[in-house]
Amino acid sequence: MKNILISTKNFILDTLFPPRCLNCQGEGSYLCDDCQSLIEILESLYCPVCGQKLSAPLDPVRDKFLTGLDSKHLRESTFNYTRFGVCKKCKNKTKLNGVFAATSYQNLLVKKLIIQLKYDPLIKELAKPLANLIITHFQLLTQHLFSKGAGLNQKFVPCPNELDGGFTHENFAKQNLGGFTLIPVPLHRSKLKQRGFNQAEEISKELSKNLKLPVAVNVLIKTKKTLPQTELSLKSRKENIKGVFLVNPVRGPSCLRQNGRRLWRLTSNGVKNENEIKNFTPTLNFGVGASKILLVDDVYTTGSTLEECARVLKEAGAKEIWGVVVAREEYNF
C-alpha cells in the first residue's frame, strides 16, 4: 500500500512539475541525453595514490587473436583489467586494488548533479544518470584497453563473450567483474535520517540493476559523526575519518555481540561502548561475494574515505576491493 501511495504521489508531481534537465532545462529528465553526451568520460585507470595514468599489460593470448586468432580461442581467452589498478611504486601504500572513476569532478555539470543528489533540494532520481556515467566509463575503458594494448589506434575490439552481441552491461560484468559484490559507503545514522537516503546506496542499486551484480547494504556502518571532508586538509581528512567505519558481520541488527555479550549498540549519536571493540575484528558474513568488493561512493578526492572503508573490509577478510565513483578530483591525476 505504501509503495502504491508513493508511486501515485510521484506520478502526480511528475505530471504537474515534469523533470527538467539541470543543464539545458529541457523537459523529460534531470539529465537529457544531449547534455549527458557533453560530459567527458575517462577511458583510463589512474593510480589511486599518485594519480599516474595506468596502461594495460600485454596479453599474449589476446594479441595473438588480434593478429589472426579465431573466435573460438578468443572466447576461451581472458582479459581482466582488474589486475593493474595501482602503479608499482604505490602498490604497498593503499588497501584498494584500484579505483574506477567515470569522470572529473572539475566538470561543472557533474559537480552540479552530485550536489543536487546530496543537498537541498534533493533529487534522488539523479542516481540513475550518475550510475549511467559509471557504466559508460566501464564500456569506454574496455574499448580503450583492448585497442591500446593491441596498437589498433582506438579501433574497438569486443570482449571475448561479446563478439556477436556487442557491448552489454551483463556481459561486461561477467567478463571483468564476476564474483564481485557492490557495497555502498555508509552515512552516519543521523545524516541518513536527515537526508532520507544514502546517495552511494542509490547509485549502487542502479549499478546492480544494469550489471546484474549483488548489492549489500548495512555491511559497513559509520559509527561516528564527522566533519564534512570538503572543509578539511588532506591530513585532517585522514584523522577525521579514522576509525569511524565498522564491518557488521550480520547485516541488519543494531548491536554486535561476542560470546553473548553486547559489544556496542547503535544510537542516534553513534556507538555506545566503543572502547570495548578496539581490539575486536569482525568477519564478513554475507555470502560468497564477500572476498571481492566494489566499494561505491559519489566522489573521490583524497581517497581517505575509501581507504578507511577498504582497511576495515580487508581486516574482516575481503581479498580484493575496488573503488567505484562517479567523479574524482583532477589534481589526483
mmCIF file of C-alpha atoms in Angstrom, residues 72-220:
data_model
loop_
_atom_site.group_PDB
_atom_site.id
_atom_site.type_symbol
_atom_site.label_atom_id
_atom_site.label_comp_id
_atom_site.label_asym_id
_atom_site.label_seq_id
_atom_site.Cartn_x
_atom_site.Cartn_y
_atom_site.Cartn_z
ATOM 1 C CA LYS A 72 36.783 -19.931 -30.607
ATOM 2 C CA HIS A 73 40.143 -19.203 -28.994
ATOM 3 C CA LEU A 74 39.083 -15.643 -28.273
ATOM 4 C CA ARG A 75 36.118 -16.899 -26.262
ATOM 5 C CA GLU A 76 38.462 -19.156 -24.301
ATOM 6 C CA SER A 77 40.901 -16.352 -23.524
ATOM 7 C CA THR A 78 40.570 -13.980 -20.618
ATOM 8 C CA PHE A 79 41.434 -10.334 -20.235
ATOM 9 C CA ASN A 80 40.657 -8.866 -16.859
ATOM 10 C CA TYR A 81 41.987 -5.355 -16.285
ATOM 11 C CA THR A 82 41.319 -5.612 -12.542
ATOM 12 C CA ARG A 83 44.915 -6.844 -12.203
ATOM 13 C CA PHE A 84 46.568 -3.474 -12.649
ATOM 14 C CA GLY A 85 44.744 -0.699 -10.798
ATOM 15 C CA VAL A 86 47.713 0.631 -8.793
ATOM 16 C CA CYS A 87 51.147 1.603 -10.103
ATOM 17 C CA LYS A 88 54.162 -0.444 -8.964
ATOM 18 C CA LYS A 89 55.624 2.214 -6.697
ATOM 19 C CA CYS A 90 52.327 2.683 -4.816
ATOM 20 C CA LYS A 91 51.115 -0.911 -4.555
ATOM 21 C CA ASN A 92 52.014 -1.095 -0.841
ATOM 22 C CA LYS A 93 50.565 2.323 0.007
ATOM 23 C CA THR A 94 46.875 1.539 -0.402
ATOM 24 C CA LYS A 95 44.323 -1.058 0.634
ATOM 25 C CA LEU A 96 42.499 -0.551 -2.651
ATOM 26 C CA ASN A 97 43.178 -2.613 -5.758
ATOM 27 C CA GLY A 98 42.265 0.438 -7.808
ATOM 28 C CA VAL A 99 39.522 2.992 -8.439
ATOM 29 C CA PHE A 100 37.058 3.208 -11.305
ATOM 30 C CA ALA A 101 36.218 6.906 -11.775
ATOM 31 C CA ALA A 102 33.778 7.824 -14.531
ATOM 32 C CA THR A 103 34.714 11.468 -14.972
ATOM 33 C CA SER A 104 36.364 14.539 -13.460
ATOM 34 C CA TYR A 105 34.806 16.445 -10.582
ATOM 35 C CA GLN A 106 36.120 19.607 -12.217
ATOM 36 C CA ASN A 107 33.274 19.308 -14.739
ATOM 37 C CA LEU A 108 30.736 21.883 -13.537
ATOM 38 C CA LEU A 109 27.731 19.883 -14.728
ATOM 39 C CA VAL A 110 28.936 16.743 -12.960
ATOM 40 C CA LYS A 111 29.533 18.727 -9.782
ATOM 41 C CA LYS A 112 26.038 20.216 -10.013
ATOM 42 C CA LEU A 113 24.434 16.782 -10.454
ATOM 43 C CA ILE A 114 26.257 15.314 -7.462
ATOM 44 C CA ILE A 115 25.451 18.308 -5.255
ATOM 45 C CA GLN A 116 21.754 18.091 -6.170
ATOM 46 C CA LEU A 117 21.761 14.405 -5.235
ATOM 47 C CA LYS A 118 23.173 15.168 -1.776
ATOM 48 C CA TYR A 119 21.870 18.585 -0.764
ATOM 49 C CA ASP A 120 18.582 20.509 -0.829
ATOM 50 C CA PRO A 121 16.572 20.432 -2.930
ATOM 51 C CA LEU A 122 17.372 16.697 -3.043
ATOM 52 C CA ILE A 123 16.777 14.921 -6.352
ATOM 53 C CA LYS A 124 17.045 11.216 -5.592
ATOM 54 C CA GLU A 125 16.370 10.314 -9.237
ATOM 55 C CA LEU A 126 19.807 11.661 -10.208
ATOM 56 C CA ALA A 127 21.305 8.366 -9.026
ATOM 57 C CA LYS A 128 20.289 6.760 -12.318
ATOM 58 C CA PRO A 129 22.078 9.147 -14.747
ATOM 59 C CA LEU A 130 25.113 9.225 -12.452
ATOM 60 C CA ALA A 131 25.241 5.424 -12.465
ATOM 61 C CA ASN A 132 24.974 5.566 -16.257
ATOM 62 C CA LEU A 133 28.170 7.640 -16.338
ATOM 63 C CA ILE A 134 29.962 4.851 -14.470
ATOM 64 C CA ILE A 135 28.623 2.219 -16.866
ATOM 65 C CA THR A 136 29.757 4.303 -19.847
ATOM 66 C CA HIS A 137 33.191 4.513 -18.209
ATOM 67 C CA PHE A 138 33.296 0.711 -17.991
ATOM 68 C CA GLN A 139 32.413 0.457 -21.677
ATOM 69 C CA LEU A 140 34.986 3.016 -22.835
ATOM 70 C CA LEU A 141 37.618 1.524 -20.544
ATOM 71 C CA THR A 142 37.135 -1.892 -22.115
ATOM 72 C CA GLN A 143 37.403 -0.456 -25.624
ATOM 73 C CA HIS A 144 40.424 1.671 -24.726
ATOM 74 C CA LEU A 145 42.404 -1.143 -23.139
ATOM 75 C CA PHE A 146 41.808 -3.554 -25.988
ATOM 76 C CA SER A 147 42.661 -1.047 -28.702
ATOM 77 C CA LYS A 148 45.656 0.458 -26.914
ATOM 78 C CA GLY A 149 47.106 -2.893 -25.921
ATOM 79 C CA ALA A 150 46.887 -4.091 -29.499
ATOM 80 C CA GLY A 151 48.042 -0.893 -31.146
ATOM 81 C CA LEU A 152 44.868 -0.556 -33.201
ATOM 82 C CA ASN A 153 44.583 3.222 -32.950
ATOM 83 C CA GLN A 154 41.366 3.269 -30.916
ATOM 84 C CA LYS A 155 39.604 0.698 -33.121
ATOM 85 C CA PHE A 156 37.050 -1.121 -30.985
ATOM 86 C CA VAL A 157 37.708 -4.787 -30.337
ATOM 87 C CA PRO A 158 34.941 -6.535 -28.362
ATOM 88 C CA CYS A 159 35.385 -8.507 -25.166
ATOM 89 C CA PRO A 160 35.605 -12.276 -25.682
ATOM 90 C CA ASN A 161 31.993 -13.017 -24.813
ATOM 91 C CA GLU A 162 30.635 -10.040 -26.753
ATOM 92 C CA LEU A 163 31.575 -10.984 -30.309
ATOM 93 C CA ASP A 164 28.062 -11.390 -31.592
ATOM 94 C CA GLY A 165 26.021 -9.005 -29.483
ATOM 95 C CA GLY A 166 28.374 -6.051 -28.946
ATOM 96 C CA PHE A 167 28.800 -4.447 -25.541
ATOM 97 C CA THR A 168 26.183 -5.400 -22.970
ATOM 98 C CA HIS A 169 26.222 -4.472 -19.304
ATOM 99 C CA GLU A 170 25.701 -8.039 -18.163
ATOM 100 C CA ASN A 171 28.411 -9.444 -20.455
ATOM 101 C CA PHE A 172 30.818 -6.790 -19.251
ATOM 102 C CA ALA A 173 30.154 -7.700 -15.620
ATOM 103 C CA LYS A 174 30.624 -11.408 -16.286
ATOM 104 C CA GLN A 175 33.872 -10.802 -18.163
ATOM 105 C CA ASN A 176 35.500 -8.337 -15.777
ATOM 106 C CA LEU A 177 33.573 -8.222 -12.508
ATOM 107 C CA GLY A 178 32.428 -11.782 -11.935
ATOM 108 C CA GLY A 179 32.117 -12.626 -8.247
ATOM 109 C CA PHE A 180 32.116 -9.004 -7.049
ATOM 110 C CA THR A 181 29.599 -7.518 -4.615
ATOM 111 C CA LEU A 182 28.642 -3.825 -4.598
ATOM 112 C CA ILE A 183 28.936 -2.199 -1.162
ATOM 113 C CA PRO A 184 27.980 1.483 -0.743
ATOM 114 C CA VAL A 185 29.950 3.759 1.562
ATOM 115 C CA PRO A 186 27.570 4.317 4.508
ATOM 116 C CA LEU A 187 26.232 7.516 6.019
ATOM 117 C CA HIS A 188 26.006 8.103 9.738
ATOM 118 C CA ARG A 189 22.581 7.290 11.074
ATOM 119 C CA SER A 190 21.722 10.933 11.795
ATOM 120 C CA LYS A 191 22.729 12.052 8.292
ATOM 121 C CA LEU A 192 20.710 9.216 6.759
ATOM 122 C CA LYS A 193 17.653 10.279 8.748
ATOM 123 C CA GLN A 194 18.117 13.906 7.704
ATOM 124 C CA ARG A 195 18.629 13.146 4.002
ATOM 125 C CA GLY A 196 16.214 10.242 3.742
ATOM 126 C CA PHE A 197 18.526 8.103 1.620
ATOM 127 C CA ASN A 198 22.193 7.279 1.074
ATOM 128 C CA GLN A 199 23.334 8.570 -2.316
ATOM 129 C CA ALA A 200 26.028 5.879 -2.585
ATOM 130 C CA GLU A 201 23.418 3.203 -1.916
ATOM 131 C CA GLU A 202 21.102 4.597 -4.607
ATOM 132 C CA ILE A 203 23.945 4.604 -7.151
ATOM 133 C CA SER A 204 24.822 1.041 -6.101
ATOM 134 C CA LYS A 205 21.259 -0.109 -6.696
ATOM 135 C CA GLU A 206 21.248 1.380 -10.196
ATOM 136 C CA LEU A 207 24.568 -0.308 -10.988
ATOM 137 C CA SER A 208 23.192 -3.575 -9.636
ATOM 138 C CA LYS A 209 20.175 -3.386 -11.961
ATOM 139 C CA ASN A 210 22.343 -2.874 -15.032
ATOM 140 C CA LEU A 211 25.336 -5.073 -14.243
ATOM 141 C CA LYS A 212 23.372 -7.848 -12.510
ATOM 142 C CA LEU A 213 25.747 -7.760 -9.554
ATOM 143 C CA PRO A 214 24.586 -8.190 -5.949
ATOM 144 C CA VAL A 215 24.488 -5.114 -3.724
ATOM 145 C CA ALA A 216 24.971 -5.494 0.042
ATOM 146 C CA VAL A 217 23.844 -2.689 2.345
ATOM 147 C CA ASN A 218 24.426 -2.457 6.109
ATOM 148 C CA VAL A 219 27.692 -4.376 5.733
ATOM 149 C CA LEU A 220 29.632 -1.233 6.574
#
